[in-house]
Short mmCIF file of C-alpha atoms in Angstrom, two decimals:
data_model
loop_
_atom_site.label_atom_id
_atom_site.label_comp_id
_atom_site.label_asym_id
_atom_site.label_seq_id
_atom_site.Cartn_x
_atom_site.Cartn_y
_atom_site.Cartn_z
CA MET I 55 0.00 0.00 0.00
CA ASP I 56 1.47 3.33 -1.08
CA VAL I 57 0.60 5.99 1.47
CA THR I 58 1.14 9.37 -0.19
CA VAL I 59 -0.16 12.88 0.21
CA GLY I 60 -0.95 14.99 -2.84
CA PHE I 61 -0.88 18.67 -2.05
CA ARG I 62 -2.75 19.71 -5.16
CA GLU I 63 -5.74 17.65 -4.10
CA PHE I 64 -6.09 19.55 -0.83
CA GLY I 65 -4.93 22.93 -2.08
CA VAL I 66 -2.04 22.96 0.37
CA GLY I 67 1.36 24.34 -0.60
CA LEU I 68 4.79 23.67 0.80
CA ASP I 69 6.69 26.37 2.61
CA GLU I 70 9.19 27.89 0.18
CA ALA I 71 11.75 27.98 2.99
CA TYR I 72 12.23 24.25 2.34
CA ARG I 73 12.95 24.76 -1.37
CA PRO I 74 16.78 24.45 -1.00
CA LEU I 75 16.51 21.09 0.80
CA PRO I 76 16.56 18.78 -2.26
CA SER I 77 19.76 20.41 -3.53
CA LEU I 78 21.38 20.28 -0.09
CA TYR I 79 20.53 16.64 0.42
CA LEU I 80 21.75 15.74 -3.07
CA GLY I 81 25.05 17.50 -2.46
CA PHE I 82 25.67 15.80 0.87
CA LEU I 83 24.51 12.48 -0.58
CA SER I 84 27.28 12.73 -3.17
CA ILE I 85 29.86 13.58 -0.51
CA TRP I 86 28.90 10.75 1.84
CA PHE I 87 28.56 8.25 -1.00
CA VAL I 88 32.08 9.01 -2.22
CA SER I 89 33.34 8.79 1.37
CA ALA I 90 31.66 5.42 1.95
CA LEU I 91 32.98 4.05 -1.32
CA SER I 92 36.51 5.31 -0.66
CA TRP I 93 36.45 3.93 2.89
CA THR I 94 35.33 0.50 1.72
CA ILE I 95 37.91 0.32 -1.07
CA ASN I 96 40.72 1.47 1.24
CA THR I 97 39.75 -1.04 3.92
CA TRP I 98 39.67 -3.85 1.38
CA ASN I 99 42.98 -2.90 -0.25
CA ASN I 100 44.78 -2.59 3.09
CA ARG I 101 43.18 -5.59 4.78
CA HIS I 102 46.54 -7.42 4.97
CA PHE I 103 48.26 -4.66 6.96
CA GLN I 104 46.28 -5.07 10.16
CA SER I 105 43.21 -6.63 11.74
CA ASN I 106 40.57 -4.30 10.34
CA ASN I 107 37.39 -5.42 12.09
CA LEU I 108 37.12 -1.92 13.52
CA GLN I 109 37.47 -0.36 10.07
CA TRP I 110 34.67 -2.52 8.67
CA THR I 111 32.49 -1.52 11.61
CA LEU I 112 33.19 2.15 11.00
CA ALA I 113 32.48 1.69 7.29
CA SER I 114 28.82 1.02 8.08
CA VAL I 115 28.36 4.57 9.39
CA PRO I 116 28.80 6.47 6.08
CA VAL I 117 26.74 3.81 4.29
CA ILE I 118 23.78 4.38 6.63
CA LYS I 119 24.24 8.14 6.35
CA ALA I 120 24.27 7.98 2.56
CA LEU I 121 21.07 5.93 2.65
CA GLN I 122 19.41 8.50 4.91
CA LEU I 123 20.45 11.38 2.67
CA GLY I 124 19.26 9.51 -0.42
CA LEU I 125 15.81 8.96 1.07
CA SER I 126 15.69 12.58 2.24
CA PHE I 127 16.50 13.81 -1.25
CA LEU I 128 13.84 11.60 -2.84
CA PHE I 129 11.25 12.70 -0.29
CA TRP I 130 11.75 16.44 -0.73
CA TYR I 131 12.26 16.19 -4.49
CA SER I 132 8.96 14.37 -4.92
CA CYS I 133 7.23 16.85 -2.63
CA PHE I 134 8.33 19.91 -4.61
CA ASN I 135 8.47 18.53 -8.14
CA LEU I 136 5.75 15.88 -8.10
CA GLN I 137 3.59 17.38 -5.33
CA ILE I 138 3.51 13.91 -3.74
CA CYS I 139 5.05 13.11 -0.37
CA SER I 140 5.35 9.46 0.57
CA LEU I 141 4.71 8.55 4.18
CA TRP I 142 6.85 5.42 3.84
CA MET I 143 9.76 7.44 2.50
CA SER I 144 9.55 9.89 5.39
CA PHE I 145 9.44 6.92 7.75
CA GLY I 146 12.58 5.56 6.08
CA VAL I 147 14.32 8.89 6.64
CA TYR I 148 13.26 8.76 10.27
CA ILE I 149 14.54 5.21 10.85
CA THR I 150 17.84 5.62 8.99
CA GLY I 151 18.52 8.83 10.92
CA VAL I 152 18.11 6.99 14.20
CA LEU I 153 20.24 4.09 12.95
CA PHE I 154 22.98 6.50 11.87
CA GLN I 155 23.22 8.11 15.30
CA THR I 156 23.08 4.73 17.05
CA ALA I 157 25.76 3.21 14.81
CA SER I 158 27.94 6.26 15.38
CA PHE I 159 27.79 6.02 19.15
CA VAL I 160 28.32 2.27 19.14
CA SER I 161 31.42 2.83 16.99
CA PHE I 162 32.62 5.48 19.42
CA LEU I 163 32.12 3.07 22.31
CA LEU I 164 34.10 0.37 20.51
CA ILE I 165 37.00 2.75 19.89
CA SER I 166 36.95 3.98 23.48
CA HIS I 167 37.19 0.37 24.68
CA GLY I 168 40.30 -0.03 22.53
CA TYR I 169 38.73 -2.56 20.18
CA CYS I 170 41.36 -3.70 17.64
CA ILE I 171 43.75 -1.19 19.23
CA MET I 172 44.31 -2.39 22.78
CA CYS I 173 42.79 -5.85 22.38
CA GLU I 174 41.62 -8.20 19.63
CA ARG I 175 38.08 -8.41 20.96
CA LEU I 176 35.98 -7.10 23.80
CA SER I 177 35.34 -9.11 26.93
CA LEU I 178 31.87 -10.47 27.57
CA PRO I 179 30.91 -7.70 30.06
CA GLU I 180 32.14 -5.05 27.62
CA ARG I 181 30.12 -6.55 24.78
CA ARG I 182 27.01 -6.71 26.95
CA THR I 183 27.43 -3.13 28.14
CA THR I 184 27.98 -1.83 24.61
CA ALA I 185 24.97 -3.72 23.26
CA ALA I 186 22.75 -2.54 26.12
CA LEU I 187 23.78 1.09 25.69
CA GLY I 188 23.22 0.85 21.94
CA CYS I 189 19.72 -0.57 22.37
CA VAL I 190 18.75 1.99 25.01
CA PHE I 191 20.18 4.81 22.89
CA TYR I 192 18.17 3.63 19.87
CA LEU I 193 14.92 3.38 21.83
CA THR I 194 15.32 6.77 23.49
CA LEU I 195 16.05 8.39 20.12
CA VAL I 196 12.91 6.81 18.68
CA GLY I 197 10.84 8.07 21.59
CA TYR I 198 12.41 11.53 21.46
CA ARG I 199 11.79 11.99 17.74
CA ALA I 200 8.25 10.70 18.17
CA SER I 201 7.72 13.42 20.82
CA VAL I 202 6.88 10.89 23.51
CA PRO I 203 6.62 12.64 26.91
CA TYR I 204 9.68 12.50 29.19
CA PHE I 205 11.89 11.00 26.48
CA THR I 206 13.82 14.25 26.23
CA VAL I 207 15.01 13.72 29.80
CA LEU I 208 15.84 10.09 29.05
CA LEU I 209 17.82 11.09 25.96
CA VAL I 210 19.84 13.67 27.89
CA LEU I 211 20.55 11.06 30.58
CA ASN I 212 21.58 8.55 27.92
CA TYR I 213 23.92 11.06 26.31
CA PHE I 214 25.48 11.81 29.69
CA ILE I 215 26.07 8.14 30.49
CA SER I 216 27.42 7.37 27.02
CA PHE I 217 29.86 10.28 26.97
CA TYR I 218 30.95 9.52 30.52
CA MET I 219 31.76 5.92 29.61
CA ILE I 220 33.52 6.95 26.40
CA PHE I 221 35.78 9.48 28.12
CA HIS I 222 36.36 7.15 31.07
CA HIS I 223 37.54 4.29 28.86
CA ILE I 224 39.67 6.61 26.73
CA SER I 225 41.38 7.95 29.85
CA GLN I 226 42.04 4.44 31.14
CA ASN I 227 43.56 3.33 27.83
CA LEU I 228 45.70 6.46 27.57
CA LEU I 229 46.97 5.90 31.10
CA GLN I 230 47.84 2.31 30.28
CA LEU I 231 49.66 3.33 27.10
CA ARG I 232 51.61 6.02 28.96
CA GLU I 233 52.72 3.40 31.47
CA GLN I 234 53.80 1.12 28.64
CA LEU I 235 55.74 3.94 26.98
CA THR I 236 57.50 4.69 30.26
CA PHE I 237 58.35 1.01 30.67
CA ILE I 238 59.65 0.85 27.11
CA GLU I 239 61.89 3.86 27.62
CA ASP I 240 63.19 2.56 30.95
CA GLU I 241 63.91 -0.91 29.59
CA ASP I 242 65.06 0.41 26.19
CA ILE I 243 62.67 -1.80 24.22
CA GLN I 244 62.69 0.22 21.01
CA ALA I 245 61.06 -2.57 19.02
CA MET I 246 57.67 -1.79 20.57
CA HIS I 247 57.97 1.98 20.93
CA ASP I 248 56.56 3.02 17.55
CA ALA I 249 53.55 0.71 17.82
CA VAL I 250 52.60 1.82 21.33
CA TYR I 251 53.18 5.49 20.53
CA THR I 252 50.98 5.20 17.43
CA LYS I 253 48.15 3.77 19.53
CA TYR I 254 48.59 6.55 22.08
CA THR I 255 48.45 9.22 19.36
CA MET I 256 45.34 7.73 17.78
CA LEU I 257 43.43 7.59 21.07
CA LYS I 258 44.59 11.10 21.98
CA LYS I 259 43.19 12.43 18.70
CA PHE I 260 39.99 10.49 19.29
CA GLN I 261 39.66 12.05 22.73
CA GLY I 262 39.84 15.52 21.20
CA ALA I 263 37.33 14.56 18.52
CA MET I 264 34.87 13.27 21.12
CA GLN I 265 35.10 16.54 23.01
CA ILE I 266 34.06 18.31 19.81
CA VAL I 267 31.23 15.79 19.32
CA ALA I 268 29.96 16.45 22.84
CA VAL I 269 29.92 20.20 22.25
CA ALA I 270 28.34 19.82 18.80
CA GLU I 271 25.56 17.55 20.07
CA THR I 272 24.81 19.99 22.88
CA VAL I 273 24.64 22.96 20.51
CA ILE I 274 22.44 21.05 18.04
CA TYR I 275 19.83 20.12 20.62
CA ILE I 276 19.86 23.55 22.27
CA SER I 277 19.39 25.37 18.95
CA MET I 278 16.56 23.14 17.74
CA ASP I 279 13.29 25.02 17.17
CA ASP I 280 10.31 24.95 14.84
CA ALA I 281 11.28 28.03 12.83
CA THR I 282 11.36 27.37 9.09
CA ASP I 283 12.98 30.60 7.91
CA ASN I 284 16.58 29.46 8.33
CA TYR I 285 16.04 25.71 8.54
CA TRP I 286 18.16 25.04 5.46
CA LEU I 287 21.04 27.04 6.97
CA ARG I 288 20.91 25.10 10.24
CA LEU I 289 20.77 21.88 8.24
CA LEU I 290 23.81 22.95 6.23
CA VAL I 291 25.85 23.72 9.35
CA ARG I 292 24.80 20.49 11.07
CA GLU I 293 25.60 18.28 8.09
CA TRP I 294 28.98 19.89 7.51
CA ALA I 295 29.84 19.53 11.20
CA GLN I 296 28.90 15.84 11.17
CA PHE I 297 30.88 15.17 8.02
CA CYS I 298 34.02 16.94 9.24
CA ILE I 299 33.94 15.12 12.58
CA TYR I 300 33.51 11.68 11.01
CA LEU I 301 36.07 12.46 8.34
CA TYR I 302 38.62 13.25 11.04
CA ILE I 303 37.82 10.12 13.06
CA GLY I 304 37.72 7.97 9.94
CA TRP I 305 41.06 9.28 8.74
CA THR I 306 42.63 8.65 12.14
CA PHE I 307 41.49 5.01 12.27
CA ARG I 308 41.70 4.20 8.57
CA SER I 309 43.31 0.99 7.36
CA GLN I 310 46.94 1.76 6.68
CA GLU I 311 50.43 0.34 6.88
CA LEU I 312 51.33 0.91 10.50
CA SER I 313 54.20 -0.20 12.68
CA PRO I 314 54.95 -3.92 12.17
CA ARG I 315 54.06 -4.61 15.81
CA PHE I 316 50.88 -2.51 15.93
CA SER I 317 48.78 -5.68 15.87
CA VAL I 318 50.61 -7.06 18.90
CA MET I 319 47.87 -7.01 21.53
CA PRO I 320 46.19 -9.41 23.95
CA ALA I 321 43.04 -11.25 22.94
CA VAL I 322 41.07 -9.36 25.60
CA LYS I 323 42.04 -6.70 28.09
CA THR I 324 42.82 -8.05 31.54
CA LYS I 325 42.51 -6.31 34.85
CA GLY I 326 45.58 -5.54 36.83
CA GLU I 327 48.99 -4.33 35.82
CA ASN I 328 49.63 -4.32 32.10
CA THR I 329 53.18 -4.23 30.82
CA VAL I 330 54.82 -4.86 27.51
CA PRO I 331 55.28 -8.62 27.07
CA PRO I 332 58.83 -9.95 26.82
CA ILE I 333 60.07 -10.45 23.27
CA TYR I 334 61.95 -13.55 22.22
CA SER I 335 63.78 -13.54 18.91
CA ILE I 336 64.09 -16.85 17.11
CA GLU I 337 66.27 -17.64 14.11
CA MET I 338 65.37 -20.53 11.85
CA ASN I 339 65.92 -21.70 8.32
CA ALA I 340 63.42 -21.46 5.49
CA ALA I 341 62.19 -25.05 5.87
CA ASP I 342 61.34 -24.65 9.54
CA PHE I 343 59.77 -21.27 8.88
CA LYS I 344 57.51 -22.74 6.20
CA ASP I 345 56.07 -25.27 8.66
CA LEU I 346 55.68 -22.76 11.47
CA SER I 347 51.97 -22.21 10.84
CA SER I 348 51.23 -25.81 11.81
CA HIS I 349 52.73 -25.35 15.25
CA LYS I 350 51.14 -23.92 18.36
CA TRP I 351 52.65 -20.50 17.73
CA HIS I 352 51.49 -18.06 15.09
CA ILE I 353 53.90 -15.57 13.63
CA GLY I 354 54.15 -12.72 16.10
CA LEU I 355 51.66 -13.91 18.72
CA PRO I 356 50.94 -17.13 20.58
CA THR I 357 47.64 -18.86 20.06
CA SER I 358 44.95 -17.26 22.22
CA PRO I 359 44.60 -19.30 25.40
CA ALA I 360 41.34 -20.94 26.32
CA HIS I 361 41.15 -19.12 29.64
CA VAL I 362 41.43 -15.38 29.90
CA ASP I 363 43.17 -15.61 33.27
CA SER I 364 46.27 -17.06 31.62
CA CYS I 365 46.68 -14.10 29.26
CA SER I 366 48.96 -12.35 31.73
CA ASP I 367 51.45 -15.22 31.43
CA SER I 368 51.68 -15.09 27.64
CA PHE I 369 54.73 -13.78 25.86
CA LEU I 370 55.54 -12.53 22.41
CA VAL I 371 57.53 -14.38 19.80
CA ILE I 372 58.98 -12.42 16.90
CA VAL I 373 60.11 -14.56 13.97
CA GLN I 374 62.01 -12.91 11.16
CA HIS I 375 61.34 -14.24 7.69
CA PRO I 376 64.52 -15.88 6.35
CA HIS I 377 64.16 -14.08 3.02
CA ALA I 378 63.50 -10.65 4.56
#
């Protein structure tokens, strides 16, 4: 069933203040589409440099945004040029907008936990907390945009909790990396310095970006009103701000050729003191190196233990390729 509204039938006209919207949405659709395509291609081409599960997760954000902008363009274009506005299309804009914000904050939570930076995967409590916050954030956004009473308060509370957790986890990871850098300098372990310093720099940039996101979200919700005179201008500023923020974060965590030991990380983060694991260098001939994959040890890292408690006893093995 196609639920549409024809304005000619009812003699109702659209406010001319919305006339620039189709052009704006088309322009931003082109920008986000190119960004999503470039991100996907770059992640695929550089997939052998590092474990890029985080990059594939982040790649979903511009895809959802491009879908939202595409539906927004079609909705407003049909309203002005065909005098027909589809209810289903407006509902699609509504849902994709909520999904975009939810996916963004879930991605921010993953980065703040150090996913694919400090550890290969999140622990079970971290996964449960992230999933719960994502679901609650989605539901509160739906209620807020549907103008359900008291959901404004719930959304503000959800934002506060989410930002608190993000900044808390970032601070913890930065503290841990600073301790590792101090240990590396004291013990003169230069082999791990570049990798740890790169992680520290990335999280430090992300911390600054999240401070901008917090300010931007606050300004957006404070400045929201029902005035239509300058709606297109507020939309332009908001969309540019979102794009610049995600471009900066995406560029920081893009798939790239990093330090050879950047991927050296525990399977999951463990509580307690975290130090750089001891490094053992092994020399072997080409024949032994060829059969190394069949042994218990992988190149660079030991096989993840069955029990998390034993992660603290693991050590790092660096094997140089005989033909390198």
